PDB file of C-alpha atoms in Angstrom:
ATOM      1  CA  UNK Z  17      32.968 -25.147  -7.727  1.00 42.00           C
ATOM      2  CA  UNK Z  18      30.311 -22.595  -7.032  1.00 58.00           C
ATOM      3  CA  UNK Z  19      30.583 -18.921  -7.881  1.00 66.00           C
ATOM      4  CA  UNK Z  20      31.413 -16.607  -5.019  1.00 79.00           C
ATOM      5  CA  UNK Z  21      31.977 -12.931  -4.485  1.00 89.00           C
ATOM      6  CA  UNK Z  22      34.537 -11.895  -1.898  1.00 90.00           C
ATOM      7  CA  UNK Z  23      34.741  -8.318  -0.702  1.00 89.00           C
ATOM      8  CA  UNK Z  24      36.496  -6.486   2.089  1.00 90.00           C
ATOM      9  CA  UNK Z  25      35.519  -3.504   4.190  1.00 89.00           C
ATOM     10  CA  UNK Z  26      38.387  -1.627   5.806  1.00 89.00           C
ATOM     11  CA  UNK Z  27      40.697  -4.476   4.793  1.00 88.00           C
ATOM     12  CA  UNK Z  28      42.676  -5.357   1.698  1.00 89.00           C
ATOM     13  CA  UNK Z  29      41.762  -8.912   0.772  1.00 89.00           C
ATOM     14  CA  UNK Z  30      45.049 -10.686   0.184  1.00 90.00           C
ATOM     15  CA  UNK Z  31      45.591 -13.681  -2.067  1.00 91.00           C
ATOM     16  CA  UNK Z  32      46.143 -15.785   1.068  1.00 92.00           C
ATOM     17  CA  UNK Z  33      42.753 -14.708   2.471  1.00 92.00           C
ATOM     18  CA  UNK Z  34      41.081 -15.358  -0.889  1.00 91.00           C
ATOM     19  CA  UNK Z  35      42.622 -18.859  -1.081  1.00 91.00           C
ATOM     20  CA  UNK Z  36      41.619 -19.616   2.513  1.00 92.00           C
ATOM     21  CA  UNK Z  37      38.000 -18.571   1.919  1.00 91.00           C
ATOM     22  CA  UNK Z  38      37.874 -20.581  -1.306  1.00 89.00           C
ATOM     23  CA  UNK Z  39      39.241 -23.651   0.499  1.00 89.00           C
ATOM     24  CA  UNK Z  40      36.547 -23.336   3.191  1.00 88.00           C
ATOM     25  CA  UNK Z  41      33.754 -22.842   0.651  1.00 85.00           C
ATOM     26  CA  UNK Z  42      34.914 -25.790  -1.435  1.00 85.00           C
ATOM     27  CA  UNK Z  43      34.804 -27.968   1.684  1.00 85.00           C
ATOM     28  CA  UNK Z  44      31.091 -27.124   2.075  1.00 83.00           C
ATOM     29  CA  UNK Z  45      30.293 -28.719  -1.306  1.00 78.00           C
ATOM     30  CA  UNK Z  46      30.235 -32.145   0.336  1.00 77.00           C
ATOM     31  CA  UNK Z  47      27.119 -31.129   2.282  1.00 71.00           C
ATOM     32  CA  UNK Z  48      25.274 -29.467  -0.555  1.00 66.00           C
ATOM     33  CA  UNK Z  49      26.735 -29.731  -4.024  1.00 68.00           C
ATOM     34  CA  UNK Z  50      24.064 -27.435  -5.407  1.00 72.00           C
ATOM     35  CA  UNK Z  51      25.237 -24.217  -3.774  1.00 78.00           C
ATOM     36  CA  UNK Z  52      24.523 -21.754  -6.566  1.00 78.00           C
ATOM     37  CA  UNK Z  53      26.607 -18.864  -5.309  1.00 82.00           C
ATOM     38  CA  UNK Z  54      28.098 -17.335  -2.211  1.00 86.00           C
ATOM     39  CA  UNK Z  55      28.815 -13.844  -0.945  1.00 90.00           C
ATOM     40  CA  UNK Z  56      31.586 -13.353   1.582  1.00 92.00           C
ATOM     41  CA  UNK Z  57      32.339 -10.026   3.246  1.00 92.00           C
ATOM     42  CA  UNK Z  58      35.397  -9.586   5.450  1.00 93.00           C
ATOM     43  CA  UNK Z  59      35.278  -6.520   7.693  1.00 91.00           C
ATOM     44  CA  UNK Z  60      37.800  -5.016  10.094  1.00 90.00           C
ATOM     45  CA  UNK Z  61      36.226  -2.669  12.604  1.00 84.00           C
ATOM     46  CA  UNK Z  62      37.660  -0.244  15.127  1.00 81.00           C
ATOM     47  CA  UNK Z  63      35.959  -1.469  18.308  1.00 77.00           C
ATOM     48  CA  UNK Z  64      36.798  -1.637  21.980  1.00 79.00           C
ATOM     49  CA  UNK Z  65      36.266  -5.377  22.211  1.00 78.00           C
ATOM     50  CA  UNK Z  66      39.160  -6.824  20.214  1.00 78.00           C
ATOM     51  CA  UNK Z  67      37.390 -10.215  19.960  1.00 79.00           C
ATOM     52  CA  UNK Z  68      34.813  -8.520  17.715  1.00 81.00           C
ATOM     53  CA  UNK Z  69      37.355  -6.647  15.578  1.00 85.00           C
ATOM     54  CA  UNK Z  70      37.181  -8.964  12.548  1.00 90.00           C
ATOM     55  CA  UNK Z  71      33.780  -9.886  11.136  1.00 91.00           C
ATOM     56  CA  UNK Z  72      33.025 -12.471   8.470  1.00 93.00           C
ATOM     57  CA  UNK Z  73      29.608 -12.536   6.814  1.00 92.00           C
ATOM     58  CA  UNK Z  74      28.742 -15.371   4.441  1.00 91.00           C
ATOM     59  CA  UNK Z  75      25.549 -15.989   2.505  1.00 89.00           C
ATOM     60  CA  UNK Z  76      25.137 -19.194   0.518  1.00 86.00           C
ATOM     61  CA  UNK Z  77      22.313 -19.424  -1.997  1.00 82.00           C
ATOM     62  CA  UNK Z  78      20.965 -22.931  -2.457  1.00 79.00           C
ATOM     63  CA  UNK Z  79      18.009 -23.936  -4.660  1.00 73.00           C
ATOM     64  CA  UNK Z  80      15.510 -24.101  -1.788  1.00 68.00           C
ATOM     65  CA  UNK Z  81      16.729 -21.331   0.470  1.00 74.00           C
ATOM     66  CA  UNK Z  82      19.562 -19.317   1.903  1.00 80.00           C
ATOM     67  CA  UNK Z  83      22.166 -20.270   4.457  1.00 84.00           C
ATOM     68  CA  UNK Z  84      23.817 -17.398   6.318  1.00 87.00           C
ATOM     69  CA  UNK Z  85      26.487 -16.976   8.980  1.00 89.00           C
ATOM     70  CA  UNK Z  86      28.118 -14.008  10.668  1.00 90.00           C
ATOM     71  CA  UNK Z  87      31.023 -14.509  13.049  1.00 91.00           C
ATOM     72  CA  UNK Z  88      33.515 -12.292  14.881  1.00 91.00           C
ATOM     73  CA  UNK Z  89      37.007 -12.923  16.229  1.00 92.00           C
ATOM     74  CA  UNK Z  90      40.233 -11.117  17.012  1.00 91.00           C
ATOM     75  CA  UNK Z  91      41.900 -13.015  14.125  1.00 92.00           C
ATOM     76  CA  UNK Z  92      40.387 -12.894  10.622  1.00 92.00           C
ATOM     77  CA  UNK Z  93      41.302 -16.510   9.819  1.00 93.00           C
ATOM     78  CA  UNK Z  94      39.705 -17.706  13.070  1.00 93.00           C
ATOM     79  CA  UNK Z  95      36.547 -15.752  12.188  1.00 93.00           C
ATOM     80  CA  UNK Z  96      36.522 -17.472   8.778  1.00 93.00           C
ATOM     81  CA  UNK Z  97      36.886 -20.851  10.524  1.00 93.00           C
ATOM     82  CA  UNK Z  98      34.007 -20.085  12.897  1.00 93.00           C
ATOM     83  CA  UNK Z  99      31.748 -18.983  10.045  1.00 92.00           C
ATOM     84  CA  UNK Z 100      32.642 -22.109   8.078  1.00 91.00           C
ATOM     85  CA  UNK Z 101      31.749 -24.318  11.057  1.00 91.00           C
ATOM     86  CA  UNK Z 102      28.376 -22.578  11.450  1.00 90.00           C
ATOM     87  CA  UNK Z 103      27.639 -22.960   7.737  1.00 89.00           C
ATOM     88  CA  UNK Z 104      28.588 -26.623   7.854  1.00 87.00           C
ATOM     89  CA  UNK Z 105      26.121 -27.270  10.715  1.00 87.00           C
ATOM     90  CA  UNK Z 106      23.375 -25.318   8.972  1.00 84.00           C
ATOM     91  CA  UNK Z 107      23.915 -27.066   5.641  1.00 84.00           C
ATOM     92  CA  UNK Z 108      23.812 -30.453   7.325  1.00 82.00           C
ATOM     93  CA  UNK Z 109      20.558 -29.531   9.112  1.00 80.00           C
ATOM     94  CA  UNK Z 110      19.078 -27.985   5.961  1.00 75.00           C
ATOM     95  CA  UNK Z 111      19.940 -31.011   3.821  1.00 72.00           C
ATOM     96  CA  UNK Z 112      18.506 -33.414   6.401  1.00 74.00           C
ATOM     97  CA  UNK Z 113      15.266 -31.436   6.628  1.00 71.00           C
ATOM     98  CA  UNK Z 114      15.034 -31.147   2.829  1.00 64.00           C
ATOM     99  CA  UNK Z 115      15.657 -34.862   2.273  1.00 63.00           C
ATOM    100  CA  UNK Z 116      13.136 -35.803   4.982  1.00 64.00           C
ATOM    101  CA  UNK Z 117      10.482 -33.567   3.429  1.00 60.00           C
ATOM    102  CA  UNK Z 118      11.264 -34.953  -0.016  1.00 59.00           C
ATOM    103  CA  UNK Z 119      11.104 -38.523   1.278  1.00 60.00           C
ATOM    104  CA  UNK Z 120       7.725 -37.860   2.874  1.00 63.00           C
ATOM    105  CA  UNK Z 121       6.542 -36.252  -0.412  1.00 53.00           C
ATOM    106  CA  UNK Z 122       5.826 -32.981   1.350  1.00 49.00           C
ATOM    107  CA  UNK Z 123       6.406 -30.058  -1.005  1.00 51.00           C
ATOM    108  CA  UNK Z 124       9.404 -28.020   0.093  1.00 50.00           C
ATOM    109  CA  UNK Z 125       8.782 -24.311  -0.364  1.00 52.00           C
ATOM    110  CA  UNK Z 126      11.153 -22.105  -2.318  1.00 49.00           C
ATOM    111  CA  UNK Z 127      11.593 -19.373   0.268  1.00 48.00           C
ATOM    112  CA  UNK Z 128      12.807 -15.935  -0.646  1.00 47.00           C
ATOM    113  CA  UNK Z 129      15.776 -14.099   0.722  1.00 46.00           C
ATOM    114  CA  UNK Z 130      13.953 -12.885   3.804  1.00 44.00           C
ATOM    115  CA  UNK Z 131      16.945 -12.063   5.900  1.00 39.00           C
ATOM    116  CA  UNK Z 132      15.467 -10.173   8.760  1.00 38.00           C
ATOM    117  CA  UNK Z 133      18.724 -10.043  10.647  1.00 38.00           C
ATOM    118  CA  UNK Z 134      19.222  -7.359  13.228  1.00 38.00           C
ATOM    119  CA  UNK Z 135      22.633  -6.141  14.251  1.00 38.00           C
ATOM    120  CA  UNK Z 136      22.147  -6.040  17.990  1.00 39.00           C
ATOM    121  CA  UNK Z 137      24.478  -4.561  20.518  1.00 41.00           C
ATOM    122  CA  UNK Z 138      26.852  -1.669  20.519  1.00 42.00           C
ATOM    123  CA  UNK Z 139      30.571  -1.251  20.562  1.00 45.00           C
ATOM    124  CA  UNK Z 140      30.551   1.759  22.859  1.00 46.00           C
ATOM    125  CA  UNK Z 141      28.649   1.731  26.131  1.00 48.00           C
ATOM    126  CA  UNK Z 142      28.942   5.529  26.539  1.00 52.00           C
ATOM    127  CA  UNK Z 143      26.160   7.889  25.497  1.00 60.00           C
ATOM    128  CA  UNK Z 144      24.340   5.498  23.232  1.00 62.00           C
ATOM    129  CA  UNK Z 145      21.426   6.734  21.165  1.00 73.00           C
ATOM    130  CA  UNK Z 146      19.868   3.996  19.029  1.00 75.00           C
ATOM    131  CA  UNK Z 147      19.636   4.632  15.319  1.00 79.00           C
ATOM    132  CA  UNK Z 148      18.792   2.641  12.225  1.00 82.00           C
ATOM    133  CA  UNK Z 149      22.168   1.448  10.948  1.00 81.00           C
ATOM    134  CA  UNK Z 150      21.061  -1.160   8.439  1.00 83.00           C
ATOM    135  CA  UNK Z 151      18.124  -1.611   6.102  1.00 85.00           C
ATOM    136  CA  UNK Z 152      17.124  -4.663   4.148  1.00 83.00           C
ATOM    137  CA  UNK Z 153      14.457  -5.256   1.544  1.00 84.00           C
ATOM    138  CA  UNK Z 154      13.247  -8.656   0.464  1.00 79.00           C
ATOM    139  CA  UNK Z 155      10.423 -10.402  -1.340  1.00 79.00           C
ATOM    140  CA  UNK Z 156       7.717 -11.935   0.829  1.00 84.00           C
ATOM    141  CA  UNK Z 157       6.957 -15.392  -0.477  1.00 83.00           C
ATOM    142  CA  UNK Z 158       3.747 -17.142   0.569  1.00 90.00           C
ATOM    143  CA  UNK Z 159       4.403 -20.008   2.969  1.00 90.00           C
ATOM    144  CA  UNK Z 160       2.980 -21.663   6.045  1.00 91.00           C
ATOM    145  CA  UNK Z 161       4.183 -20.646   9.517  1.00 91.00           C
ATOM    146  CA  UNK Z 162       5.862 -24.058   9.814  1.00 90.00           C
ATOM    147  CA  UNK Z 163       7.819 -23.450   6.603  1.00 88.00           C
ATOM    148  CA  UNK Z 164       8.784 -20.000   7.893  1.00 90.00           C
ATOM    149  CA  UNK Z 165      10.151 -21.602  11.081  1.00 89.00           C
ATOM    150  CA  UNK Z 166      12.164 -24.068   8.990  1.00 86.00           C
ATOM    151  CA  UNK Z 167      13.631 -21.202   6.929  1.00 85.00           C
ATOM    152  CA  UNK Z 168      14.359 -19.189  10.105  1.00 86.00           C
ATOM    153  CA  UNK Z 169      16.244 -22.168  11.536  1.00 84.00           C
ATOM    154  CA  UNK Z 170      18.151 -22.704   8.274  1.00 80.00           C
ATOM    155  CA  UNK Z 171      19.257 -19.064   8.370  1.00 80.00           C
ATOM    156  CA  UNK Z 172      19.996 -19.320  12.111  1.00 78.00           C
ATOM    157  CA  UNK Z 173      17.989 -16.179  12.828  1.00 85.00           C
ATOM    158  CA  UNK Z 174      15.853 -15.365  15.852  1.00 87.00           C
ATOM    159  CA  UNK Z 175      12.886 -14.309  13.724  1.00 90.00           C
ATOM    160  CA  UNK Z 176      11.617 -14.472  10.150  1.00 91.00           C
ATOM    161  CA  UNK Z 177       9.146 -12.288   8.253  1.00 93.00           C
ATOM    162  CA  UNK Z 178       6.874 -14.040   5.744  1.00 92.00           C
ATOM    163  CA  UNK Z 179       3.532 -13.905   3.944  1.00 92.00           C
ATOM    164  CA  UNK Z 180       1.072 -16.425   5.374  1.00 92.00           C
ATOM    165  CA  UNK Z 181      -0.183 -18.489   2.438  1.00 91.00           C
ATOM    166  CA  UNK Z 182      -3.510 -19.187   4.179  1.00 89.00           C
ATOM    167  CA  UNK Z 183      -4.465 -15.733   5.430  1.00 89.00           C
ATOM    168  CA  UNK Z 184      -2.419 -13.600   3.028  1.00 89.00           C
ATOM    169  CA  UNK Z 185      -1.212 -11.527   5.983  1.00 91.00           C
ATOM    170  CA  UNK Z 186       2.365 -10.643   6.770  1.00 93.00           C
ATOM    171  CA  UNK Z 187       3.545 -12.606   9.772  1.00 93.00           C
ATOM    172  CA  UNK Z 188       6.613 -12.977  11.932  1.00 94.00           C
ATOM    173  CA  UNK Z 189       7.777 -16.221  13.514  1.00 94.00           C
ATOM    174  CA  UNK Z 190      10.302 -16.023  16.312  1.00 94.00           C
ATOM    175  CA  UNK Z 191      12.251 -18.252  18.674  1.00 88.00           C
ATOM    176  CA  UNK Z 192      11.142 -17.983  22.298  1.00 86.00           C
ATOM    177  CA  UNK Z 193      13.471 -18.272  25.272  1.00 82.00           C
ATOM    178  CA  UNK Z 194      11.706 -21.499  26.328  1.00 83.00           C
ATOM    179  CA  UNK Z 195      12.764 -23.136  23.024  1.00 81.00           C
ATOM    180  CA  UNK Z 196       9.341 -22.991  21.375  1.00 89.00           C
ATOM    181  CA  UNK Z 197       8.278 -20.650  18.579  1.00 92.00           C
ATOM    182  CA  UNK Z 198       5.922 -17.701  18.459  1.00 93.00           C
ATOM    183  CA  UNK Z 199       3.827 -16.266  15.635  1.00 93.00           C
ATOM    184  CA  UNK Z 200       2.874 -12.602  15.303  1.00 93.00           C
ATOM    185  CA  UNK Z 201       0.165 -11.562  12.843  1.00 91.00           C
ATOM    186  CA  UNK Z 202      -1.932  -8.384  12.607  1.00 89.00           C
ATOM    187  CA  UNK Z 203      -5.671  -8.363  13.363  1.00 85.00           C
ATOM    188  CA  UNK Z 204      -7.819  -8.445  10.262  1.00 72.00           C
TER     189      UNK Z 204
END
């Protein structure tokens, strides 16, 4: 059993919730038995859209990366189920990619926790003035753009910030609407 930290925001985490989360996390061990630790945050928010009232954020740390999911639902247990399903898909994809790279003797990078996730959208469509509501700091690890895309996909993000191992520049890879990927780097 891996180590996990469970916390609640605006909700008292009951023993039943704790047991349910533990059951879901234990089920994920069959896809990657080397999950080193997990952080789970359960949040209840006061929002207009009741289907977004309960939020579950999960981050799994594995030896060669991070797997992350964030899901919303009107029912906390359903949100936990949705997050578990997302993590299961991502772990399966991550393990397949890792095993393929290992089989082909291609070195698999040890990416850092570059979680460049953006909380998009608003709960109130009234007089909305955008503001910075979340900040994240992370270590930039040198990697190729292809490795950055693989890490972005493993995290299920739309973009990923990284240090290009060839040029030494900070770059951003992103998923385009046409299904391909883009790379943004500054001029030298």
